[in-house]
CSV table of C-alpha atoms and ligand atoms in Angstrom, one decimal:
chain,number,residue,atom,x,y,z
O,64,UNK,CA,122.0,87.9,83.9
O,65,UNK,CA,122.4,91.2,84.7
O,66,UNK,CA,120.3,94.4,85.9
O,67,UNK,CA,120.6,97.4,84.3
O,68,UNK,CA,118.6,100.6,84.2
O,69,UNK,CA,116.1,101.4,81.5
O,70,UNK,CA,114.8,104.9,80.9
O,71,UNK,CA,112.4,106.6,78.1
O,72,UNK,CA,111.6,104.6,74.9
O,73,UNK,CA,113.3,101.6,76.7
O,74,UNK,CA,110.1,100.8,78.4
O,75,UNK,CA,108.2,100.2,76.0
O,76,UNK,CA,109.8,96.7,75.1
O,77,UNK,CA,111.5,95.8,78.6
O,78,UNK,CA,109.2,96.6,81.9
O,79,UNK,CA,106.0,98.1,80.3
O,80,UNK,CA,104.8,94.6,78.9
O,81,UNK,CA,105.5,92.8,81.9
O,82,UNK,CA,104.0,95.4,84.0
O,83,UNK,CA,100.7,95.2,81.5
O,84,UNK,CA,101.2,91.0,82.0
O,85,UNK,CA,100.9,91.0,85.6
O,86,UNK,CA,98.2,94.1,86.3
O,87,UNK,CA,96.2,94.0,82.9
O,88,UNK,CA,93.8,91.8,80.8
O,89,UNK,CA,95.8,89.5,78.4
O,90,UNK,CA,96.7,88.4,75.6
O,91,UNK,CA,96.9,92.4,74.8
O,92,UNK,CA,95.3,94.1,71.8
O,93,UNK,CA,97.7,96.0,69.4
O,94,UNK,CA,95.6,98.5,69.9
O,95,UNK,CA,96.3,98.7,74.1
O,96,UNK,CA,100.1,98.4,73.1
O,97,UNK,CA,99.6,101.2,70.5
O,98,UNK,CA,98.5,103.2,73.9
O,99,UNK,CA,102.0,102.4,75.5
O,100,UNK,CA,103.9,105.7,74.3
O,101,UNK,CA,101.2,108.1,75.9
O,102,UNK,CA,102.3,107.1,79.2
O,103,UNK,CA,105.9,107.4,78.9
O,104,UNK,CA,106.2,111.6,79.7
O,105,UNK,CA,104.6,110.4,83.0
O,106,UNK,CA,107.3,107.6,83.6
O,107,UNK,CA,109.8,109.8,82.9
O,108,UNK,CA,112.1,110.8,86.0
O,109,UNK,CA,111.1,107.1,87.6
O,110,UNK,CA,114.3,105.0,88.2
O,111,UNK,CA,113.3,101.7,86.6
O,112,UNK,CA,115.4,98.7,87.0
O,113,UNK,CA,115.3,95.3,84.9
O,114,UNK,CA,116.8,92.0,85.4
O,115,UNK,CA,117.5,90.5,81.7
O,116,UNK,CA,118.7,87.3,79.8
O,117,UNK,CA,117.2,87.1,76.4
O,118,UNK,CA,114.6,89.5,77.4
O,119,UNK,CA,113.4,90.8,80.2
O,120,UNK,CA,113.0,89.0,83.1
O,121,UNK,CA,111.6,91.5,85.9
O,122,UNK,CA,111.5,95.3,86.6
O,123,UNK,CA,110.8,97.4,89.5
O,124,UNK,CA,110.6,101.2,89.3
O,125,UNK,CA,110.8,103.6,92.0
O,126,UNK,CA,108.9,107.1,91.7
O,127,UNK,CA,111.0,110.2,93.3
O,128,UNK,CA,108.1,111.6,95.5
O,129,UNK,CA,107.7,113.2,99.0
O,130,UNK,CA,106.3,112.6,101.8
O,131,UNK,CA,105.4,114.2,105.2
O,132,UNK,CA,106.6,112.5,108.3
O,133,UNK,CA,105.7,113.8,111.8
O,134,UNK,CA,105.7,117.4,110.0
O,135,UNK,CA,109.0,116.8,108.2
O,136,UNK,CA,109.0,116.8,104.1
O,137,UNK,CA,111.0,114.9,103.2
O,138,UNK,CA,112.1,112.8,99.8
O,139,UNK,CA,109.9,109.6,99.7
O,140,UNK,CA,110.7,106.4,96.9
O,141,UNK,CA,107.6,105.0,95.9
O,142,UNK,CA,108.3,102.3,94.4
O,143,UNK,CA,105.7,100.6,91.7
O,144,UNK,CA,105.7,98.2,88.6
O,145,UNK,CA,107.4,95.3,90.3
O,146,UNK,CA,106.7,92.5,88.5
O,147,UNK,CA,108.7,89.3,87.0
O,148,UNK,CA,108.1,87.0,83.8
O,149,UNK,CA,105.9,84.3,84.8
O,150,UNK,CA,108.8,81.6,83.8
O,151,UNK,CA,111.1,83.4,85.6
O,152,UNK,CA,109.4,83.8,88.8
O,153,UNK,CA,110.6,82.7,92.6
O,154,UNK,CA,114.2,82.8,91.3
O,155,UNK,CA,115.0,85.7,93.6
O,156,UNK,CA,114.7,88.3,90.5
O,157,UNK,CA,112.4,90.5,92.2
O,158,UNK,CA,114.6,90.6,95.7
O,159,UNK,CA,118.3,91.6,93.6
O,160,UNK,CA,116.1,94.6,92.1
O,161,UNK,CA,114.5,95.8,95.0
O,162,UNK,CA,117.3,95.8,96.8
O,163,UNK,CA,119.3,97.5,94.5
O,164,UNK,CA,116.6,100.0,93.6
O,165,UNK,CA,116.4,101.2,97.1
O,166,UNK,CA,119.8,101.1,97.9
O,167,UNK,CA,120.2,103.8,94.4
O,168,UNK,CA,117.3,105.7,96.1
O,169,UNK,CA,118.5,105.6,99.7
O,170,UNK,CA,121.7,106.6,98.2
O,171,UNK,CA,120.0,109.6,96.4
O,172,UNK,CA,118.6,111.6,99.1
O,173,UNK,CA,115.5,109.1,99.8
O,174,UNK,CA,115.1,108.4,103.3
O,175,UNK,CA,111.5,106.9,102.9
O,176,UNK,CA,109.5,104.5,100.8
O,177,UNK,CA,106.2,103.4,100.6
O,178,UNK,CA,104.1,101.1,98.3
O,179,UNK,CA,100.7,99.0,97.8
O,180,UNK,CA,101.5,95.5,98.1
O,181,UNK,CA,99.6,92.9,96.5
O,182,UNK,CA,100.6,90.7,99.5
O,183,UNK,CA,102.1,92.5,102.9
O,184,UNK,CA,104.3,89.7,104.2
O,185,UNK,CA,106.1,89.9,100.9
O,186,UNK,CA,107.1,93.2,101.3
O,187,UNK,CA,107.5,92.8,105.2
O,188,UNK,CA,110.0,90.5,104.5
O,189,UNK,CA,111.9,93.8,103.0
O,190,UNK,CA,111.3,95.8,106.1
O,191,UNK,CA,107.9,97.9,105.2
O,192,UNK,CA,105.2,97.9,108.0
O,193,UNK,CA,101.5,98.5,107.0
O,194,UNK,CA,99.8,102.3,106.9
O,195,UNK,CA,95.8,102.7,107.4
O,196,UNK,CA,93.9,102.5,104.4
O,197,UNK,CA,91.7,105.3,103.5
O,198,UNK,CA,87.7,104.7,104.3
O,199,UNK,CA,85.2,105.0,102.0
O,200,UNK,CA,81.9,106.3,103.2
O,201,UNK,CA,78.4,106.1,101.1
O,202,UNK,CA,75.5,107.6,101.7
O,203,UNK,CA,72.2,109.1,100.1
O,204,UNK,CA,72.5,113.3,98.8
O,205,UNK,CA,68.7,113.1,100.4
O,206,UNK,CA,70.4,113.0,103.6
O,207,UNK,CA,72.6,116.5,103.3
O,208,UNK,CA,69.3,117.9,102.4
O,209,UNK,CA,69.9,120.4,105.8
O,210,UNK,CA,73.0,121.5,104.4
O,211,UNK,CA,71.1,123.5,101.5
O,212,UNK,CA,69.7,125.4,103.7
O,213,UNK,CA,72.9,126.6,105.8
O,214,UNK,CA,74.3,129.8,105.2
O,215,UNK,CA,77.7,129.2,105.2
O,216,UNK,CA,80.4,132.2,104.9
O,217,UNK,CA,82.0,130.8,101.5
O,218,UNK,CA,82.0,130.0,98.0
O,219,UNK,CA,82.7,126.9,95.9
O,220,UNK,CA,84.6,126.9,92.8
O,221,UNK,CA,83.5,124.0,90.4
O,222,UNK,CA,85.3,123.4,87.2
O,223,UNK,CA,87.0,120.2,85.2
O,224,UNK,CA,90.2,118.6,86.4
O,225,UNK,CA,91.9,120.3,83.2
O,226,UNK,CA,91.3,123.1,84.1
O,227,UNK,CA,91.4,123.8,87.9
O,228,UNK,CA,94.9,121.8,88.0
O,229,UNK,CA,96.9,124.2,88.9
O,230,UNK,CA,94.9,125.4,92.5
O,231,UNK,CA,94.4,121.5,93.1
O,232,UNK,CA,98.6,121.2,92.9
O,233,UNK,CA,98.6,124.0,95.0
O,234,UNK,CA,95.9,122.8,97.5
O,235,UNK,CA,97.6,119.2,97.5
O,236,UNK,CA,101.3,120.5,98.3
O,237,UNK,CA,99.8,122.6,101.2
O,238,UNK,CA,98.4,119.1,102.7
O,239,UNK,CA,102.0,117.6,102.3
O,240,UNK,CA,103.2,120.2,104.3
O,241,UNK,CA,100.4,120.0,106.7
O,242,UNK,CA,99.8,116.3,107.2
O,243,UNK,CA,100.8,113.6,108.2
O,244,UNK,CA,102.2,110.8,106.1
O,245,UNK,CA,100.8,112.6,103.0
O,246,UNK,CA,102.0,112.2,99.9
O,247,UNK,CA,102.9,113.9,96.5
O,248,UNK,CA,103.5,112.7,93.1
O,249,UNK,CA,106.8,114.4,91.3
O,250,UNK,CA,105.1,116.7,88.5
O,251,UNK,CA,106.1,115.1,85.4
O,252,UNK,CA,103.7,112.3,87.2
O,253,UNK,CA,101.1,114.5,88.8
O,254,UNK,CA,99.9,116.1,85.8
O,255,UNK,CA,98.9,112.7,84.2
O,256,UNK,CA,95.7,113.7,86.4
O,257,UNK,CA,95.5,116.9,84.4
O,258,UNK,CA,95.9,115.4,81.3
O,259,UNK,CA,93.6,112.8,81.9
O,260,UNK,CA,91.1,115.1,82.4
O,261,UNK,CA,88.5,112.6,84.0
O,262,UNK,CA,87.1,114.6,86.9
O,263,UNK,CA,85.4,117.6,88.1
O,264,UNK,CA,87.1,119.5,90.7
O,265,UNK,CA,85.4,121.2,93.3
O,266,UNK,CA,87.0,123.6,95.6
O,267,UNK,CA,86.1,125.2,99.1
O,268,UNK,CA,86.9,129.1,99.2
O,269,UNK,CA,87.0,131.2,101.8
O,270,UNK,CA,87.8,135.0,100.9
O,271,UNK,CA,89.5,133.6,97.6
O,272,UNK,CA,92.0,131.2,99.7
O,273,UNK,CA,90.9,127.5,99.1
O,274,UNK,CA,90.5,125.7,102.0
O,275,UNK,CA,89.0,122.4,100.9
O,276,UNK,CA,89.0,120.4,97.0
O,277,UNK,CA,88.1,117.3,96.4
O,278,UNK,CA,87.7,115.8,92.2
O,279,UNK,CA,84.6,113.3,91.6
O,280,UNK,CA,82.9,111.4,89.0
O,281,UNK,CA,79.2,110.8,88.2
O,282,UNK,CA,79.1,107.3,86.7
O,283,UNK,CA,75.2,107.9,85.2
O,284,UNK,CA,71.6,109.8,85.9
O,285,UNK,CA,70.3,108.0,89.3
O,286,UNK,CA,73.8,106.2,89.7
O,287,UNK,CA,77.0,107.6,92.0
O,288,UNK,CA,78.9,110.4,92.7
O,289,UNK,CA,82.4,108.7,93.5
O,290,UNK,CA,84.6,111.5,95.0
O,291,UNK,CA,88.0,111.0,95.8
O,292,UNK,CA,90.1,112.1,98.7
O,293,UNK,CA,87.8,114.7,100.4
O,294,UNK,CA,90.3,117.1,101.8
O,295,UNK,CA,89.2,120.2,103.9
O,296,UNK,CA,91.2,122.2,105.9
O,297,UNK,CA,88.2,122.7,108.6
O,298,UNK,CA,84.8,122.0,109.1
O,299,UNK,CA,83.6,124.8,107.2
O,300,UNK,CA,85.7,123.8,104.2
O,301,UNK,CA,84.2,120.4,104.5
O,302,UNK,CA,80.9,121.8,104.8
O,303,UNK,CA,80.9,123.7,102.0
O,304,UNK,CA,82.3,120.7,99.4
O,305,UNK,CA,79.4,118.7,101.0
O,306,UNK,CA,76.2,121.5,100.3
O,307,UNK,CA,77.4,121.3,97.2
O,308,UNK,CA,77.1,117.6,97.1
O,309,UNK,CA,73.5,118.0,98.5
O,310,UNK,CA,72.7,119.7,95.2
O,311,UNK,CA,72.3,116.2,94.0
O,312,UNK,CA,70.0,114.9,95.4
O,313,UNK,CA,67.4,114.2,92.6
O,314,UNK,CA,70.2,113.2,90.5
O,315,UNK,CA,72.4,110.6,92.3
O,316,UNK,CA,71.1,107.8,94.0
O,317,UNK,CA,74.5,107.6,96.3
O,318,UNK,CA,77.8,109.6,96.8
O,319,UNK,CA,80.8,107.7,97.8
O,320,UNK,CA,83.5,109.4,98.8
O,321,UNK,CA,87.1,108.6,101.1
O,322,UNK,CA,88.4,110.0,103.6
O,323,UNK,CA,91.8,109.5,106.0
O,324,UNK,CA,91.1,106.3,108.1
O,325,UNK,CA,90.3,108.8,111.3
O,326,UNK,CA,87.7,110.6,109.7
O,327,UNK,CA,84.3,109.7,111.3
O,328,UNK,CA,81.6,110.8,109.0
O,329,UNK,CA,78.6,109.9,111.1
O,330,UNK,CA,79.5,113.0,112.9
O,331,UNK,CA,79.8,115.2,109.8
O,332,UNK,CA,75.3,115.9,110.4
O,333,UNK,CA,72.6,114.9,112.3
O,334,UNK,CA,70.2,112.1,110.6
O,335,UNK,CA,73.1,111.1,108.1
O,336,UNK,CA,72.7,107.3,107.5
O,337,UNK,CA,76.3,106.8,106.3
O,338,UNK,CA,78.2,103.3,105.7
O,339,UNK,CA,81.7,103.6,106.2
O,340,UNK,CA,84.4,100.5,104.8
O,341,UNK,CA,87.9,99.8,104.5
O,342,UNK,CA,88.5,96.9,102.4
O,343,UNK,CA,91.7,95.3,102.5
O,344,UNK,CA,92.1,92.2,100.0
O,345,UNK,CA,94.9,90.5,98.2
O,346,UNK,CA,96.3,91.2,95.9
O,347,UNK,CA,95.0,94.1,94.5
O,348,UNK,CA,92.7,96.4,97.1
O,349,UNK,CA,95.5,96.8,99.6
O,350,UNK,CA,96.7,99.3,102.2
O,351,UNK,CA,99.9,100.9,101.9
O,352,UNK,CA,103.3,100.2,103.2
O,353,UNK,CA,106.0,102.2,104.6
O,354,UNK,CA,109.4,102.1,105.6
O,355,UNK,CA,112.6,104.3,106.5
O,356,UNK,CA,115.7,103.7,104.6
O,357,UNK,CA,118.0,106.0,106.4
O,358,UNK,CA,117.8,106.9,110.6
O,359,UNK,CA,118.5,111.0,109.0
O,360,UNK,CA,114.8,110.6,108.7
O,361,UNK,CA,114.5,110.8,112.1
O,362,UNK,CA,117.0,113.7,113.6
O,363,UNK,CA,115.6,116.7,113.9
O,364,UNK,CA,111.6,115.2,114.1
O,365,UNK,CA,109.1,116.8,117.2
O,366,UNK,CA,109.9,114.2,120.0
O,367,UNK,CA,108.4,114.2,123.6
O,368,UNK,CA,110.8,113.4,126.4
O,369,UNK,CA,111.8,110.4,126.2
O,370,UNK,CA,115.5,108.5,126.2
O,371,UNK,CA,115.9,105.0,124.7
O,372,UNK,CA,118.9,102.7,123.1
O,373,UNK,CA,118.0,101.0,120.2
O,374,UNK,CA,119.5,98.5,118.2
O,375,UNK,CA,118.1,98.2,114.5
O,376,UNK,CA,118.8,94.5,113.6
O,377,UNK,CA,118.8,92.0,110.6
O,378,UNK,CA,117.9,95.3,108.2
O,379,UNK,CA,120.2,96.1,105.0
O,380,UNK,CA,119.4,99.9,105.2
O,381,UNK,CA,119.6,100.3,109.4
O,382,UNK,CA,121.6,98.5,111.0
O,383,UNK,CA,123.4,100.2,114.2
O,384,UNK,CA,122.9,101.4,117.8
O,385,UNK,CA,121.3,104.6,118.1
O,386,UNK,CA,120.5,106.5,121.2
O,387,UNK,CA,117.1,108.2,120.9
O,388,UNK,CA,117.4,112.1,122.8
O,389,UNK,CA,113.9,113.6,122.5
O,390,UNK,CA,114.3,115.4,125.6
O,391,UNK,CA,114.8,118.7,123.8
O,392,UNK,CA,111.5,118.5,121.8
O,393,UNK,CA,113.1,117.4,119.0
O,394,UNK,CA,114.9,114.1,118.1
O,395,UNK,CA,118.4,114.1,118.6
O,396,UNK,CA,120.3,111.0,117.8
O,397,UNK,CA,123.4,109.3,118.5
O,398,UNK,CA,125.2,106.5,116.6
O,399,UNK,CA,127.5,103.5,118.0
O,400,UNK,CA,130.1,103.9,120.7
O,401,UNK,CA,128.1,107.5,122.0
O,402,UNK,CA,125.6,105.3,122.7
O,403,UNK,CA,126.4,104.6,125.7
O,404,UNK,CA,125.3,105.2,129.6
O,405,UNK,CA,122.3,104.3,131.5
O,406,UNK,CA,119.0,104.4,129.5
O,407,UNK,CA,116.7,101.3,128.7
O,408,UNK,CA,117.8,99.2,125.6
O,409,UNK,CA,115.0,97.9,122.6
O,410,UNK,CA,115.6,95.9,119.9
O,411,UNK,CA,114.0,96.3,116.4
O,412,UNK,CA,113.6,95.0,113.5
O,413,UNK,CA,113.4,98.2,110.3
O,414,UNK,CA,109.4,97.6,110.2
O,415,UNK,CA,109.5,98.0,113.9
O,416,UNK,CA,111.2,101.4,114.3
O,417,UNK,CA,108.8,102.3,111.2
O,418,UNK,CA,106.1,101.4,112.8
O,419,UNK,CA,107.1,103.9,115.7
O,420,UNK,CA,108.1,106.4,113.4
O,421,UNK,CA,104.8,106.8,111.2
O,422,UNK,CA,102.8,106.2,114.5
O,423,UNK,CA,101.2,102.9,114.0
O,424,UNK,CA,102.0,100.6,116.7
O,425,UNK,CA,102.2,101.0,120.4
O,426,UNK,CA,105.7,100.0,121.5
O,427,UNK,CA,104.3,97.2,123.3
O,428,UNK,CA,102.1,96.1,120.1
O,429,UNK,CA,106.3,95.9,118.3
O,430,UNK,CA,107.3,92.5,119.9
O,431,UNK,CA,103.4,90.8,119.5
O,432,UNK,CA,104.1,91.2,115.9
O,433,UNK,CA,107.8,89.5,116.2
O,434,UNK,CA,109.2,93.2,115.3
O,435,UNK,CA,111.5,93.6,117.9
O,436,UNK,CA,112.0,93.3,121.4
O,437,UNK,CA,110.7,95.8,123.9
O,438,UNK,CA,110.9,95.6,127.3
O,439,UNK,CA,108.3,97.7,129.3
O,440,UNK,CA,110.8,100.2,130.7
O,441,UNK,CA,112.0,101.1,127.1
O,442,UNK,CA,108.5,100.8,125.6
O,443,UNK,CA,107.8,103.2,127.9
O,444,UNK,CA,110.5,105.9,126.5
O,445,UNK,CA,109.2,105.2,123.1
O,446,UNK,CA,105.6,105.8,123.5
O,447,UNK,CA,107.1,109.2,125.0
O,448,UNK,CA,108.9,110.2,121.7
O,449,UNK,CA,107.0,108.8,119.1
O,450,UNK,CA,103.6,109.8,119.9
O,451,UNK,CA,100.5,107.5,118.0
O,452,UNK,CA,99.6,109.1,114.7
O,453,UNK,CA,97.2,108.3,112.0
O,454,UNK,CA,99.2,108.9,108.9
O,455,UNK,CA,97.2,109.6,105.3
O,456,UNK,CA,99.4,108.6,102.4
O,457,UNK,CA,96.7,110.1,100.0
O,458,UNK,CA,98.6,109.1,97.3
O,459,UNK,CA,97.9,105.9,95.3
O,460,UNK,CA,100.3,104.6,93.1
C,833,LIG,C1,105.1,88.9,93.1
C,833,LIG,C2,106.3,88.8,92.2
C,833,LIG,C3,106.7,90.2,91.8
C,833,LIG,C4,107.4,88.1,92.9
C,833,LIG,O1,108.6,88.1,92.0
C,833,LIG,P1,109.7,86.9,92.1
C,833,LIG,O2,110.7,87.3,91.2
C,833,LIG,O3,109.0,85.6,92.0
C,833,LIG,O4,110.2,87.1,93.6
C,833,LIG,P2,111.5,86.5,94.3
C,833,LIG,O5,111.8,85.2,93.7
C,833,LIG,O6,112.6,87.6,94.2
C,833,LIG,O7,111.0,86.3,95.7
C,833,LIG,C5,111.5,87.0,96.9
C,833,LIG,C6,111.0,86.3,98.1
C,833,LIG,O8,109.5,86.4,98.1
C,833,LIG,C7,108.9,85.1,98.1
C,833,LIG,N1,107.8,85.2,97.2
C,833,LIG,C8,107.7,85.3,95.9
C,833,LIG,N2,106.5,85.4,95.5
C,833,LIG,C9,105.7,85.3,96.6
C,833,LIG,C10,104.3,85.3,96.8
C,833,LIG,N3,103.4,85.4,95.8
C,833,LIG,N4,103.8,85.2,98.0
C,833,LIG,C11,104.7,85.1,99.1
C,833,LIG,N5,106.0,85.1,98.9
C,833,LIG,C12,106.5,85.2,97.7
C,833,LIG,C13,110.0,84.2,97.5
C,833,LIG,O9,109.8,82.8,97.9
C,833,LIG,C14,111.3,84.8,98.1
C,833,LIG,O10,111.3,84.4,99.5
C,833,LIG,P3,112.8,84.2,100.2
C,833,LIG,O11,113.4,85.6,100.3
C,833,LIG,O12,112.4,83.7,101.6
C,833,LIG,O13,113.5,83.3,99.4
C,833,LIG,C15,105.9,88.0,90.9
C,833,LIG,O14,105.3,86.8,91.2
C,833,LIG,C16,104.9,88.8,90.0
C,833,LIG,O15,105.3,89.4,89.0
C,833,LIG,N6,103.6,88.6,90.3
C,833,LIG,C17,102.5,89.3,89.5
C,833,LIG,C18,102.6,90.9,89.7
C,833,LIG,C19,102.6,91.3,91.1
C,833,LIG,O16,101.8,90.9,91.9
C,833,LIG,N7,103.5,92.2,91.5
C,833,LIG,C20,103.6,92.8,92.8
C,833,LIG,C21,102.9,94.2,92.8
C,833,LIG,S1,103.1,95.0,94.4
């Protein structure tokens, strides 16, 4: 048995069938396999790992992305396609790739990951803590009826995917820079969007500058607008993508569309009767995971005052004593024996300190969920330097 690497044409015969076994209809068509080549320029720069014995036994890519955490960019693996041969499952395939494919990732420059489990506690038991999913809020265009109305200082710009790429790319990388836990597609990837050409784009302008964009779908006459991720820089920019929405309204019966999970869309307008969800279901409507693979994703991060020992236990990627400085505004960091002197003392587990890290526990909320141990004076140093957060992935993958 051994793992190996697989790259371009490769796929086609060792991890793209077993990816299409476990997350497509099957037996496939010759005609679906005959599709396989189209997608390989979007697979390209993906490290993709294979366990094999007469055949291929189970694969697991990683996609070199980026993500923002706490205002940092930094290199994010995203890792996707994990799947084993149904005869060759619960053998421990899957656990000897993923930990080799993030220990090549870790090792090359990627301090984060993140992923959409089909089940969380399998991919907890690898360290990754769970992210908010995105809502999802319906409502009827009859309802942004005041919004035609408004006079609001801007324009829209409204064109097709393939065409209004390149300000989308541009809009999108802003966002990474700009918010939390967002993330972006490398572009050999990103432009499968482009390519696909399967939505209109809409954009909010302000004097030429785009401050909003958001890419939608109108499944029939008197059916649904579905818009994606509806990102807007301000009110006004969300304003404007939404009178254009209300443009609709003898056309679609509903508009869906999602937003980051603090979003609160009943205060978008007065008299808006919106329904807002997030679903979370196994396996396959899940919310992201995250993780840190390496502590240099921390030094350097905006801190509050706080000073805490931690030891990072039972974790492949982390283990160590650190002493957490935030006291200068900005994490400072110190390994092993310069750990030392009189602060309090935590122990976590790697889902634990990413929990803190991406903002989505309290410290006190770390040990309830058997992540660590945290007594209240060090919880209390914690909550100073890793403030709560609401990260938005954004990307889905
Ligand atoms: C889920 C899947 C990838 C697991 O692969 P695998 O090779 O059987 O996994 P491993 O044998 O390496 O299992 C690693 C650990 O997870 C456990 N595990 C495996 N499948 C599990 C499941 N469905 N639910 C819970 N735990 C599971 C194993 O018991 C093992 O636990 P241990 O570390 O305590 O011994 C495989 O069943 C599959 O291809 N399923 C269909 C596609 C899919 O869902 N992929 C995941 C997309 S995110």
């Amino acid at each position: 048995m051994a793992v190996r690497r697989v790259g371009s044409e490769e796929r086609l015969t060792t991890s793209f069938p077993l990816s299409a076994y476990a997350f497509e209809p099957s037996p496939l068509s010759a005609a679906r396999t005959a599709e396989f080549p189209r997608y390989l320029p979007y697979n390209e720069g993906n490290r993709t790992l294979i366990v094999e014995e007469d055949g291929t036994l189970a694969a697991a890519s990683a996609i070199p992305m980026r993500q923002n955490l706490r205002g940092a960019v930094l290199p994010m693996a995203g890792v996707a396609g994990v799947a084993s041969h149904p005869l060759a499952r619960r053998q421990g395939h899957v656990r000897t790739l993923l930990h080799q494919l993030l220990d090549e990732m870790r090792d090359d420059g990627h301090p984060l990951t993140a992923l959409y489990p089909f089940r969380p506690s399998f991919y907890a038991k690898f360290g990754y803590v769970g992210l908010p999913k995105p809502r999802t809020a319906t409502f009827s265009p009859a309802d942004l009826g005041p919004l035609l109305r408004a006079d609001l200082p801007g324009e829209v710009g409204w064109e097709r995917i393939g065409t209004g790429y390149p300000a989308w790319r541009e809009f999108t990388e802003r966002c990474l820079r700009e918010r939390h836990g967002f993330a972006a597609f490398p572009d050999y990837r990103d432009v499968g969007l482009r390519d696909r050409d399967e939505r209109w784009l809409l954009t909010a302008r302000v004097d030429g500058v785009v401050t909003g964009a958001v890419t939608y779908r109108i499944d029939d006459h008197a059916g649904e607008l579905a818009a994606d991720d509806l990102l807007a820089d301000d009110p006004l920019a969300r304003a404007l993508l939404l009178q254009f929405f209300a443009r609709h309204i003898d056309q679609v019966e509903r508009i869906s569309v999602q937003v980051a999970a603090d979003e609160l869309p009943e205060l978008w307008l007065t008299d808006l009767a919106v329904h807002v969800e997030a679903r979370v279901a196994r396996p396959n409507s899940s919310a992201p995971m995250a993780r840190l693979l390496s502590m240099d994703a921390l030094a350097g991060l905006p801190a509050g005052p706080g000073r805490v020992r931690v030891e990072l236990t039972g974790d492949r990627w982390l283990a160590g004593t650190y002493l957490m400085d935030g006291s200068t505004g900005s994490l400072e960091l110190l390994s092993g024996t310069a750990a030392g002197g009189p602060v309090p003392d935590a122990t976590l587990t790697a889902a634990g300190l990413s929990a803190l890290a991406y903002g989505v526990l309290d410290p006190a909320e770390v040990p309830l969920r058997g992540l660590g141990e945290v007594p209240v004076d060090a919880a209390a140093e914690l909550r100073r330097i890793f403030s709560r957060q609401v990260p938005y992935l954004f990307a889905d993958f």
